[in-house]
PDB file of C-alpha atoms and ligand atoms in Angstrom:
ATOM      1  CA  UNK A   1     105.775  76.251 104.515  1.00  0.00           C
ATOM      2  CA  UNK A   2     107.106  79.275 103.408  1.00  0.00           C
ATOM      3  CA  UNK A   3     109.424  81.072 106.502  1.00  0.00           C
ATOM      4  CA  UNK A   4     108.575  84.351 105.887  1.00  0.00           C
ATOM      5  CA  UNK A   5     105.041  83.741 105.827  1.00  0.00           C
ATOM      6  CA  UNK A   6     104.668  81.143 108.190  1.00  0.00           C
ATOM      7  CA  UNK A   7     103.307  83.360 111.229  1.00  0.00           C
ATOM      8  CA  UNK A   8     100.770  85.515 109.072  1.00  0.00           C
ATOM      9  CA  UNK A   9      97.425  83.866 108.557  1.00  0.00           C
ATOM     10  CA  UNK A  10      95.751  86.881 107.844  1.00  0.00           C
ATOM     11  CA  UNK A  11      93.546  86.940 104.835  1.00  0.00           C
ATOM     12  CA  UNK A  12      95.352  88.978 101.714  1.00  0.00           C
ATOM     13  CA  UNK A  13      93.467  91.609 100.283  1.00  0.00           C
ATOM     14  CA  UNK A  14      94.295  94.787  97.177  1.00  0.00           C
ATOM     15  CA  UNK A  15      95.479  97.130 100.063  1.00  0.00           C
ATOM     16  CA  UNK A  16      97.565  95.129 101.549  1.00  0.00           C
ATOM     17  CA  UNK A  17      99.761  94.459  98.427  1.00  0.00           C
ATOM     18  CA  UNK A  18      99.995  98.130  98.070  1.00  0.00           C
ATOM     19  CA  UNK A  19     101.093  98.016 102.175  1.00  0.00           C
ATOM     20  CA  UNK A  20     103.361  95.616 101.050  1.00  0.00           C
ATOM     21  CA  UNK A  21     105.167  97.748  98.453  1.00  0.00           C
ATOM     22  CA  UNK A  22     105.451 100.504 100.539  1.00  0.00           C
ATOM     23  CA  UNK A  23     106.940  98.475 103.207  1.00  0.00           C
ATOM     24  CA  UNK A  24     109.293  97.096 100.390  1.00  0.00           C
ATOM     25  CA  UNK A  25     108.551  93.303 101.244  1.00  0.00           C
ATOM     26  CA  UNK A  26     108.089  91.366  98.125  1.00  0.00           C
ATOM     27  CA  UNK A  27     104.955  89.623  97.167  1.00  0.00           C
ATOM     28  CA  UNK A  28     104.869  86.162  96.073  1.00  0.00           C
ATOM     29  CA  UNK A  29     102.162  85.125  93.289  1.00  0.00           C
ATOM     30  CA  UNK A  30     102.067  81.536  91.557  1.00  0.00           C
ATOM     31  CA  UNK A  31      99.084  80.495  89.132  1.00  0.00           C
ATOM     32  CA  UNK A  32      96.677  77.589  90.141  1.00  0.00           C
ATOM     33  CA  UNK A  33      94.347  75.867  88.371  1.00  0.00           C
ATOM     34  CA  UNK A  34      92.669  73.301  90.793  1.00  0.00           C
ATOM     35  CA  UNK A  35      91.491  72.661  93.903  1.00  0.00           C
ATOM     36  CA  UNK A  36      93.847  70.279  95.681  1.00  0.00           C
ATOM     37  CA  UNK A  37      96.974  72.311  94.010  1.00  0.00           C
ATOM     38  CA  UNK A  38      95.312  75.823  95.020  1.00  0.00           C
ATOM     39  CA  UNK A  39      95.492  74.747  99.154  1.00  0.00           C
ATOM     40  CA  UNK A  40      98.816  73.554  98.824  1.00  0.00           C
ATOM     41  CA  UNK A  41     100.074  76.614  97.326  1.00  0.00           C
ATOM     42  CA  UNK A  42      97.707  78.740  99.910  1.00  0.00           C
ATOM     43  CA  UNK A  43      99.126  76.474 103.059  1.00  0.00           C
ATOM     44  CA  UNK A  44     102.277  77.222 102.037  1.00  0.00           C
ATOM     45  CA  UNK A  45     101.811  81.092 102.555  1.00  0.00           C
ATOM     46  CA  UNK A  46     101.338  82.041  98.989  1.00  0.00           C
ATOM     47  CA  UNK A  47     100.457  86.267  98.993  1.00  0.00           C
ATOM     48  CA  UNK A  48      98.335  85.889  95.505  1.00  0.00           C
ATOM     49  CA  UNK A  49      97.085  82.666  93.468  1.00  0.00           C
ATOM     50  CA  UNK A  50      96.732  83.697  90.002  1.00  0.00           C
ATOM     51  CA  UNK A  51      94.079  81.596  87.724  1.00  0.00           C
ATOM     52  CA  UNK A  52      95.973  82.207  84.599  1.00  0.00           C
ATOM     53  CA  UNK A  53      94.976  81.953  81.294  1.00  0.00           C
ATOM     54  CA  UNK A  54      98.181  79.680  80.583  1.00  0.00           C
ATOM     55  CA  UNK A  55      95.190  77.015  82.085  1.00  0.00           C
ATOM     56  CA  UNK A  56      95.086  76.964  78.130  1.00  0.00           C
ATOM     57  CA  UNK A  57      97.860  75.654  77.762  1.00  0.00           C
ATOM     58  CA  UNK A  58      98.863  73.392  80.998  1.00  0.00           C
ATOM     59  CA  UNK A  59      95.468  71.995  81.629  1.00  0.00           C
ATOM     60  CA  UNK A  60      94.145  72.057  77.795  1.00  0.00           C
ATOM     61  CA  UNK A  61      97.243  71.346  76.279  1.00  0.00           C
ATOM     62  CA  UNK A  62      96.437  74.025  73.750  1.00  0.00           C
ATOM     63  CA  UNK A  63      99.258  76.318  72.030  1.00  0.00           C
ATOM     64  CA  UNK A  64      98.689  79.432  72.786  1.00  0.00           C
ATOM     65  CA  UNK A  65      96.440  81.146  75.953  1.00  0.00           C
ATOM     66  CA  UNK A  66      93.628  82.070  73.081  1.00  0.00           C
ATOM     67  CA  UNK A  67      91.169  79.469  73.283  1.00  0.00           C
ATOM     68  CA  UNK A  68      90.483  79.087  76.788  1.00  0.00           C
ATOM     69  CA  UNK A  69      86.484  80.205  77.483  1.00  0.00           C
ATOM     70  CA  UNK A  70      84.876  82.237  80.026  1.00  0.00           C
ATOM     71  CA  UNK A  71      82.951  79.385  80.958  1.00  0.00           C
ATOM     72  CA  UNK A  72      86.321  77.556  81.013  1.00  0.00           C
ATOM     73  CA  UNK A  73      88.163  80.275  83.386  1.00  0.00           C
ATOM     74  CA  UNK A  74      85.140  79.870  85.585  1.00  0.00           C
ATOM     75  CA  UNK A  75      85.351  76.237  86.089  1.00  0.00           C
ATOM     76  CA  UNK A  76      89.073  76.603  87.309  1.00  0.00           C
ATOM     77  CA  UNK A  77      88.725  79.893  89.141  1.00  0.00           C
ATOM     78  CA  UNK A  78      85.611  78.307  91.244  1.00  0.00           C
ATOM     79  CA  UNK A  79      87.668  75.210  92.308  1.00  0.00           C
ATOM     80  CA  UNK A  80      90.619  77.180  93.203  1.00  0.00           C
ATOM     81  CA  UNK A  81      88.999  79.483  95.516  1.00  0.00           C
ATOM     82  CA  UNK A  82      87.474  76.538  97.504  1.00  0.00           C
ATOM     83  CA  UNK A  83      90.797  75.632  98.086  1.00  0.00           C
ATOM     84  CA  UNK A  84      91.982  79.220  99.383  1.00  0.00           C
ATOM     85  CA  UNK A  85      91.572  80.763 102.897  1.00  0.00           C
ATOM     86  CA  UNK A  86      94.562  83.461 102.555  1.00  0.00           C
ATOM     87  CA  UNK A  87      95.604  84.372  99.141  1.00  0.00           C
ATOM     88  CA  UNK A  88      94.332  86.844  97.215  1.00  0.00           C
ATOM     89  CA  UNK A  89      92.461  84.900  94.067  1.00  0.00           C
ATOM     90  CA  UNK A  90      92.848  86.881  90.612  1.00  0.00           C
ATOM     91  CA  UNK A  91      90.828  85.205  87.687  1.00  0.00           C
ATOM     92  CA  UNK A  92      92.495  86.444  83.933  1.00  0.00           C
ATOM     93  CA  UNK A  93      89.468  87.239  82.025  1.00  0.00           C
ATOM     94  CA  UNK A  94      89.975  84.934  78.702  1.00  0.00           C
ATOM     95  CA  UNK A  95      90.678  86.694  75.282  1.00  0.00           C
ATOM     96  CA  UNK A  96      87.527  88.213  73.654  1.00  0.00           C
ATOM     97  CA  UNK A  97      85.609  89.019  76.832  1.00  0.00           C
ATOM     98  CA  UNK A  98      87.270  92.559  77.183  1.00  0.00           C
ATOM     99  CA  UNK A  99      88.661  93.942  74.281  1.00  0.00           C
ATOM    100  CA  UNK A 100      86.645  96.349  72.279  1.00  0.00           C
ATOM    101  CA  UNK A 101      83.507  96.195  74.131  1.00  0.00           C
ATOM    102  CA  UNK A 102      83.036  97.693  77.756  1.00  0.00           C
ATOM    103  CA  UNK A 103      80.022  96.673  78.645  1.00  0.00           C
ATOM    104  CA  UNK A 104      80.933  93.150  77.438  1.00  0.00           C
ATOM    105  CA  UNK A 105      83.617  93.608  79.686  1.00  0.00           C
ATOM    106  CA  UNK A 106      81.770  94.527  82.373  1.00  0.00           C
ATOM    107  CA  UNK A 107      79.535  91.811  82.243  1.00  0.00           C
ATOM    108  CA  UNK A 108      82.672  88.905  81.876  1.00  0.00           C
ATOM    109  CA  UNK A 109      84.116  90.314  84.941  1.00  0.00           C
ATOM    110  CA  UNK A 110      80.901  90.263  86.732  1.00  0.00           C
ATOM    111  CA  UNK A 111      80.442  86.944  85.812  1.00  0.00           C
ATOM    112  CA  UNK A 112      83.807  85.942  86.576  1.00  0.00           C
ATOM    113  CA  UNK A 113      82.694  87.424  90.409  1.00  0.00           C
ATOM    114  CA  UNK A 114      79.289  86.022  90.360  1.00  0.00           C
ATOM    115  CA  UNK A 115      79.823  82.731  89.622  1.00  0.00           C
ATOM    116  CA  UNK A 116      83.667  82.074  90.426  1.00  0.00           C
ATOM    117  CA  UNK A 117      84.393  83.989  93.680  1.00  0.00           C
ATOM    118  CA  UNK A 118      87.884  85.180  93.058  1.00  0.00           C
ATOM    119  CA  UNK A 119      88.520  88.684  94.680  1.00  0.00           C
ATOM    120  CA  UNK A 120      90.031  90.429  91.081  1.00  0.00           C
ATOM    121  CA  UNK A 121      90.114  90.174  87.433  1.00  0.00           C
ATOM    122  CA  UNK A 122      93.295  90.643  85.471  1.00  0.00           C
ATOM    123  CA  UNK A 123      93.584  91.851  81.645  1.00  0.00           C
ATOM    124  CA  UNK A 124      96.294  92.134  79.439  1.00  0.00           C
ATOM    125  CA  UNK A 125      97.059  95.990  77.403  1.00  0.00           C
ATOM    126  CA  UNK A 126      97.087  99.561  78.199  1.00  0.00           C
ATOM    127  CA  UNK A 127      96.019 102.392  76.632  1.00  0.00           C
ATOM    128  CA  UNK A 128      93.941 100.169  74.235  1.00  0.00           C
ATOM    129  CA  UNK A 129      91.708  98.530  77.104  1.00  0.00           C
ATOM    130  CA  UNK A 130      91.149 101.689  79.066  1.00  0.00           C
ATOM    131  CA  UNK A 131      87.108 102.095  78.564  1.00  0.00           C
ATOM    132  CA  UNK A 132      87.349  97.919  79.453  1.00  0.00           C
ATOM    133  CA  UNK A 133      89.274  98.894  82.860  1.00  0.00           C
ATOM    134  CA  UNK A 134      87.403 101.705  83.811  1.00  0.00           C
ATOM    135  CA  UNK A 135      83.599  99.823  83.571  1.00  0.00           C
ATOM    136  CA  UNK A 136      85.114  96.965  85.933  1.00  0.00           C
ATOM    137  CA  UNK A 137      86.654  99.410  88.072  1.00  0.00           C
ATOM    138  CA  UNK A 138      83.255 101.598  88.263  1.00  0.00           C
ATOM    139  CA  UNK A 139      81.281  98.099  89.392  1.00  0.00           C
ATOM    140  CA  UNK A 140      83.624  97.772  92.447  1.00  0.00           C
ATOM    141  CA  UNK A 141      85.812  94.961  90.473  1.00  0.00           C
ATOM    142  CA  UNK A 142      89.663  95.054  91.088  1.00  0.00           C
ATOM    143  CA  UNK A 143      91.491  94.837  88.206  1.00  0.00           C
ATOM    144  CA  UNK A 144      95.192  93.815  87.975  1.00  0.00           C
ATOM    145  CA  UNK A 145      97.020  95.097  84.527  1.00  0.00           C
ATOM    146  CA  UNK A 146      99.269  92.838  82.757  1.00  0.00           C
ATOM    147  CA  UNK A 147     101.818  94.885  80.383  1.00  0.00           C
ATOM    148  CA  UNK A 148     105.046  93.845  78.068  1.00  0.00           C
ATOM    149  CA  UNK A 149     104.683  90.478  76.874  1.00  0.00           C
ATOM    150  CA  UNK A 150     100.905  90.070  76.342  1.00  0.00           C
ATOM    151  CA  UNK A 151     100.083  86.375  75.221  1.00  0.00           C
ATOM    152  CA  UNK A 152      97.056  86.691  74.136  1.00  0.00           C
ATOM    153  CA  UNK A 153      98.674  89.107  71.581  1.00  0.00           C
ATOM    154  CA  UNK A 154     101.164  86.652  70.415  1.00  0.00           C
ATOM    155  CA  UNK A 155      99.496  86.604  66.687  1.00  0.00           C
ATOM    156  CA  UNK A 156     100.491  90.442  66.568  1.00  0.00           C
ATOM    157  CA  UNK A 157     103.668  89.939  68.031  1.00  0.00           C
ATOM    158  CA  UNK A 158     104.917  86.538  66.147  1.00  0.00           C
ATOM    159  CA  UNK A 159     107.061  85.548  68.991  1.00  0.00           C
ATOM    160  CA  UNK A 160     107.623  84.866  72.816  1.00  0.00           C
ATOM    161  CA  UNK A 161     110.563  86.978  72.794  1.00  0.00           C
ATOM    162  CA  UNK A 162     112.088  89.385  74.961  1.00  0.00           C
ATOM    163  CA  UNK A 163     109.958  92.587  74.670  1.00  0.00           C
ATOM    164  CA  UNK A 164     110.541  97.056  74.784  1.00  0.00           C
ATOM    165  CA  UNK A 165     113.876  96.610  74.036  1.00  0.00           C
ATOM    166  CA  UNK A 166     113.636  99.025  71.826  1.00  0.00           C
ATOM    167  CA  UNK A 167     113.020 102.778  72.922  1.00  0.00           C
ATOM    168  CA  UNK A 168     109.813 103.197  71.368  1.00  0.00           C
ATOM    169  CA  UNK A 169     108.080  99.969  72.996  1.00  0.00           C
ATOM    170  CA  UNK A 170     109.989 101.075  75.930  1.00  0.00           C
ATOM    171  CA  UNK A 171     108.277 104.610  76.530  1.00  0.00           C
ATOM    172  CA  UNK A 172     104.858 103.145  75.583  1.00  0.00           C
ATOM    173  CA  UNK A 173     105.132 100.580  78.548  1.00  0.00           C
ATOM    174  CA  UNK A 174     105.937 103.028  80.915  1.00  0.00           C
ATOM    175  CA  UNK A 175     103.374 105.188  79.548  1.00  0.00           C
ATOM    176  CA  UNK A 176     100.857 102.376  79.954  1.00  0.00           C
ATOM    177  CA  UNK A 177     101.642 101.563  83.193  1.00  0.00           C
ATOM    178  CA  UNK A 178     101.070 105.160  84.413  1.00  0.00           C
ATOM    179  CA  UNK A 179      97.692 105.045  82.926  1.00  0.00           C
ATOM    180  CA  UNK A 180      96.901 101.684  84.462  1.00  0.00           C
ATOM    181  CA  UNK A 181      97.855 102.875  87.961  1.00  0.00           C
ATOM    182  CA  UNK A 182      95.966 106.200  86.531  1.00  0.00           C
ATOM    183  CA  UNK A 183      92.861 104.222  86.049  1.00  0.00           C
ATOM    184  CA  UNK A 184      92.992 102.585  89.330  1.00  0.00           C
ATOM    185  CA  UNK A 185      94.215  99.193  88.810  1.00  0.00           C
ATOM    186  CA  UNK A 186      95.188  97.493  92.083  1.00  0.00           C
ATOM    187  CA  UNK A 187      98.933  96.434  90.538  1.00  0.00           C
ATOM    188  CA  UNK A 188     100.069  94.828  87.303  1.00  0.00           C
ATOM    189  CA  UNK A 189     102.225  92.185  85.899  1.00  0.00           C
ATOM    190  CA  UNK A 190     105.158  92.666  83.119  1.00  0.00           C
ATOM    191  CA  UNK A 191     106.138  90.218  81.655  1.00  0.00           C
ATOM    192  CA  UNK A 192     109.327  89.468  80.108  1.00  0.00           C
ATOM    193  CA  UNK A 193     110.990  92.939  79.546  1.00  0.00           C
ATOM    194  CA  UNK A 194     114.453  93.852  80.358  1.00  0.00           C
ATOM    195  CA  UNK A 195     115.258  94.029  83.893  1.00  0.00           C
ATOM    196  CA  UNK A 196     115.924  97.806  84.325  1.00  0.00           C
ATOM    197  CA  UNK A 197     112.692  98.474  82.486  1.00  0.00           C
ATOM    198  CA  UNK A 198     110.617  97.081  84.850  1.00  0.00           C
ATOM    199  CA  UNK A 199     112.438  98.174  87.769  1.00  0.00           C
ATOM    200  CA  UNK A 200     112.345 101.825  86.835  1.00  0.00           C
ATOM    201  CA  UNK A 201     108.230 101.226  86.059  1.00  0.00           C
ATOM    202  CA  UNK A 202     108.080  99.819  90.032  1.00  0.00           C
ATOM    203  CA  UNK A 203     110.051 103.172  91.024  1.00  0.00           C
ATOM    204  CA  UNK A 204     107.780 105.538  89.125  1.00  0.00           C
ATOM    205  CA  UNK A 205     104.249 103.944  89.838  1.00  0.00           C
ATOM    206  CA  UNK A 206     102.698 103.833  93.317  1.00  0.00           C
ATOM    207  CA  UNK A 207     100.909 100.339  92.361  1.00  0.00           C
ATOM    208  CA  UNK A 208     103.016  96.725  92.905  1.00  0.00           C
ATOM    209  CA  UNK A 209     104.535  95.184  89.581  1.00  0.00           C
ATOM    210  CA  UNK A 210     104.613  91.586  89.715  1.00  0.00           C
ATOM    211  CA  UNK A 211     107.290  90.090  87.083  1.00  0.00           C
ATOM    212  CA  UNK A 212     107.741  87.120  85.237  1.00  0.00           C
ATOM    213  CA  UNK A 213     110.850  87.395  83.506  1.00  0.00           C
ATOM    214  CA  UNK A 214     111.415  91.163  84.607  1.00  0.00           C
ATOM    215  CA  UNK A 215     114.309  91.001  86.694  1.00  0.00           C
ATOM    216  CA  UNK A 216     114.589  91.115  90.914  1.00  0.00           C
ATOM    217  CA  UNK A 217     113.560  95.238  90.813  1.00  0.00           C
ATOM    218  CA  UNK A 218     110.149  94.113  90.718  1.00  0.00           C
ATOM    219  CA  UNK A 219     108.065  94.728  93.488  1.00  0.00           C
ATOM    220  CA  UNK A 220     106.962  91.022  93.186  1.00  0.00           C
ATOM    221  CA  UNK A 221     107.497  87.491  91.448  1.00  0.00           C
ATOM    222  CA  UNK A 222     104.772  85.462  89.429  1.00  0.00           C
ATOM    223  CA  UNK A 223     105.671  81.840  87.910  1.00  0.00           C
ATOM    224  CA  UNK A 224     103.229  78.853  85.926  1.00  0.00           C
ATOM    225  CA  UNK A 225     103.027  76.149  88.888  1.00  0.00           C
ATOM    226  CA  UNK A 226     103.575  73.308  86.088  1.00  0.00           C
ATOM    227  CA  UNK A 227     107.069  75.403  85.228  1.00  0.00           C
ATOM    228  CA  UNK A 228     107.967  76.131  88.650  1.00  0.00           C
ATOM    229  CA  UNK A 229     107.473  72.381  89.846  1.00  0.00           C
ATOM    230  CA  UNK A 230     109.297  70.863  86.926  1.00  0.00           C
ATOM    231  CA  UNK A 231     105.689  69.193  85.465  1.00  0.00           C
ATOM    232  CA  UNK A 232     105.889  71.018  82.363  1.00  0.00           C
ATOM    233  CA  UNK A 233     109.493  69.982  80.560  1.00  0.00           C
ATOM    234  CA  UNK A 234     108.867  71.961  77.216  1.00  0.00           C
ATOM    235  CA  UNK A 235     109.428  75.270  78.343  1.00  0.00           C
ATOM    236  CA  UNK A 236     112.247  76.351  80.211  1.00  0.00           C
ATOM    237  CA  UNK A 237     113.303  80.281  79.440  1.00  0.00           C
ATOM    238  CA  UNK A 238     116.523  81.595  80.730  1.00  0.00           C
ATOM    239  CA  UNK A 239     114.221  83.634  83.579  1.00  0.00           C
ATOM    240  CA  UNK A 240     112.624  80.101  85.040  1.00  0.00           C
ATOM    241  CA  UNK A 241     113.663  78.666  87.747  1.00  0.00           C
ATOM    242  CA  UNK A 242     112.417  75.142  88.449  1.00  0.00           C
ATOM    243  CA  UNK A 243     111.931  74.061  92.967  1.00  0.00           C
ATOM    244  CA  UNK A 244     111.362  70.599  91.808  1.00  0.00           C
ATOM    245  CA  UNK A 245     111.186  67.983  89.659  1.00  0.00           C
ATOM    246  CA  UNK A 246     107.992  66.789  89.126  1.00  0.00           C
ATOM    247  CA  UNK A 247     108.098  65.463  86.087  1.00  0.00           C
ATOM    248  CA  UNK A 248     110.501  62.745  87.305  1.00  0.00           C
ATOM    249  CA  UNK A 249     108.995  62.623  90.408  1.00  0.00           C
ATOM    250  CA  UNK A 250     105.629  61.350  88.371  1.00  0.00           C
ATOM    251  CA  UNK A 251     107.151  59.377  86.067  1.00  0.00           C
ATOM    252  CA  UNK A 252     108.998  57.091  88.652  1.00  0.00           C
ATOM    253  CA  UNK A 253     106.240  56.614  90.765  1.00  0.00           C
ATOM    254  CA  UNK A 254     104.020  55.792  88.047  1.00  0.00           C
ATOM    255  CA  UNK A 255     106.302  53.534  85.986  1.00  0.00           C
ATOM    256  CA  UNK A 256     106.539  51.864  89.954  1.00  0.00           C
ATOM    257  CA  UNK A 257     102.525  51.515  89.775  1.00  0.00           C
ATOM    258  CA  UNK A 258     102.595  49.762  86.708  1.00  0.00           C
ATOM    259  CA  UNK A 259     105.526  46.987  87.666  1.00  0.00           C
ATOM    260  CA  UNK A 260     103.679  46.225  90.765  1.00  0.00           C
ATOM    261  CA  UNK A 261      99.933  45.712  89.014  1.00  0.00           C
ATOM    262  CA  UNK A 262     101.771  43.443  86.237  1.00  0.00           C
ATOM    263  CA  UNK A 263     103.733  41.373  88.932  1.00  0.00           C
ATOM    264  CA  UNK A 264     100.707  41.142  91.243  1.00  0.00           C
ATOM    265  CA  UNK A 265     102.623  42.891  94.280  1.00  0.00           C
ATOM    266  CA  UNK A 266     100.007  45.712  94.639  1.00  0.00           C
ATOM    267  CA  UNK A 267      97.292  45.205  96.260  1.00  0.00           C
ATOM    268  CA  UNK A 268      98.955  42.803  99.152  1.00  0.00           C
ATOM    269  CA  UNK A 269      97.215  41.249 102.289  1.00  0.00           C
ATOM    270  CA  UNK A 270      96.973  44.696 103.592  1.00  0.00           C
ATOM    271  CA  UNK A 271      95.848  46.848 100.889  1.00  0.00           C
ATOM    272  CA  UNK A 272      92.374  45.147 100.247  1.00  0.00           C
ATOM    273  CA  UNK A 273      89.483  44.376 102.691  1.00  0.00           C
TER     274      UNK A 273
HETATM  275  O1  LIG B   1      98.198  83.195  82.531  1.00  0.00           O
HETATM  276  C1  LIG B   1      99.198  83.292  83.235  1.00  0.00           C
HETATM  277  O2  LIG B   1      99.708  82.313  83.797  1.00  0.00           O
HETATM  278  C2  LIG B   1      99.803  84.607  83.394  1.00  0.00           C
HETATM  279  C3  LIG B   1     101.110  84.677  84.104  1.00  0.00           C
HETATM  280  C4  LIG B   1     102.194  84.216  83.229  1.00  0.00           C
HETATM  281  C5  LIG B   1     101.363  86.022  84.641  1.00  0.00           C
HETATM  282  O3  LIG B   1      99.270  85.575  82.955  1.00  0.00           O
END
C-alpha cells in the first residue's frame, strides 16, 4: 500500500482533485480494466482509476483505441467499479459516441452512468468537442478533457509521436485547455507533449492536468496498468516507467504449471479431496 495514502480512506470525488491541486499534492491515476485488478489498484490507495480506451488494445489486442464499443466500455467500466470503494472511476467514452453529435453525446455518457456506475466521463479534443462537453456537463456528468496526443486521432496524426512541439500546436493546446477548464471540465489529461508545455498549462488553468508523458510539472501522473506492471512488453516509450515485471513473473510461473501437470507432481496427496 501506497505510504502516502495509506491513512486516507475517504472516498475521492471531482472537488477533491481540485483540493488537491491547490494544496499542490499530486494525484495518482492508473487505468483498470477488471474487477480483481480494479481493488488491487483501489487497496493500494489509488486517487483515480481510469477505464481507458487503451482496453482496445490491452484487453482486445486491437491496434489502435478505435474499435472498442460503448457496449464494450460498459462491460469493463461496470466490473471495475464493483471493485472500487475509494477512487474516483472515469469511463473514456469510445470513439464515435461524442464527436459531431451532442445529443448523441449526451446520451453515451448517460449511458455510460446508467448502466456502468463510474463517477465521470472523459473525451479526447478541444475546441472541436465543445457543444459534446457542454450537453454532458448540463446533465450533471463530469467530464475530464484529454488534450495533446489524442489516440483516437491517430489516423489524422500518422504517428504516436511527441506532440505541440511546434509553436502553432503549442498555442492551440493551451488555448484548448483554457476552454476546457472554461467549459467546466473537472481536469484533463495531456498526453505526450514536451515537459514545459504542460507544466506552464497546469500554472495557467485552475483545473488538475494529469500527464502521461508530460513531464513531473504536471499536477498529476496517469500510466496503462499492463505498461506500468511490465505485462505488456511491446511498448516501452522513453516516458514509461515499468514497477514490475509481470511479464516474467507470468511466464515462469506458468511454464512451472505446465512441468508439474506433464510430470504428474501437481495435484499431490494434498491438493485433491
Ligand atoms: O485510454 C487510456 O488508457 C488513456 C490514458 C493513456 C490516459 O486515455
Amino acid at each position: 500500500m501506497s505510504t502516502n495514502t495509506v491513512d486516507n480512506k475517504r472516498k475521492v470525488t471531482t472537488a477533491r482533485l481540485t483540493e488537491m491541486k491547490q494544496r499542490g499534492e499530486k494525484i495518482a491515476m492508473l487505468t483498470a480494466y477488471d474487477y480483481s485488478m480494479a481493488k488491487l489498484i483501489d487497496q493500494a490507495g489509488m486517487d483515480v482509476i481510469l477505464v481507458g480506451d487503451s482496453a482496445s488494445n490491452v484487453m482486445a489486442g486491437n491496434v489502435t483505441t478505435l474499435p472498442i464499443t460503448l457496449d464494450q466500455m460498459i462491460y469493463h467500466a461496470k466490473s471495475v467499479v464493483k471493485g472500487v470503494n475509494r477512487a474516483l472511476v472515469v469511463c473514456d467514452m469510445p470513439f464515435g459516441t461524442y464527436q459531431g453529435n451532442s445529443k448523441e453525446a449526451l446520451a453515451s455518457a448517460i449511458r455510460i452512468m446508467k448502466e456502468s456506475h463510474a463517477e465521470a466521463v472523459k473525451l479526447e479534443g478541444g475546441a472541436e468537442v465543445r457543444e459534446s462537453i457542454e450537453r454532458i456537463l448540463s446533465a450533471g456528468i463530469p467530464v475530464m478533457g484529454h488534450l495533446g496526443l489524442t489516440p483516437q486521432s491517430i489516423n489524422k496524426f500518422g504517428t504516436y509521436a511527441v506532440r505541440a512541439k511546434e509553436e502553432a500546436e503549442a498555442e492551440k493546446l493551451v488555448a484548448d485547455a483554457h476552454l476546457l477548464e472554461e467549459f467546466g471540465c473537472f481536469a484533463m489529461v495531456i498526453e505526450k507533449v514536451p515537459a514545459a508545455l504542460a507544466e506552464r498549462v497546469a500554472k495557467e488553468v485552475s483545473i488538475p492536468i494529469i500527464g502521461i508523458g508530460a513531464g513531473g510539472g504536471c499536477d498529476g501522473q496517469v500510466l496503462v496498468i499492463h505498461d506500468m506492471l511490465g505485462i505488456n512488453q511491446d511498448f516501452s516509450p522513453k516516458f514509461l516507467r515499468r514497477y514490475a515485471d509481470l511479464s516474467t513473473v507470468i511466464n515462469d510461473a506458468v511454464g512451472r504449471y505446465i512441468d508439474d501437470v506433464k510430470s504428474c507432481d501437481f495435484p499431490n496427496q494434498n491438493e485433491q479431496y
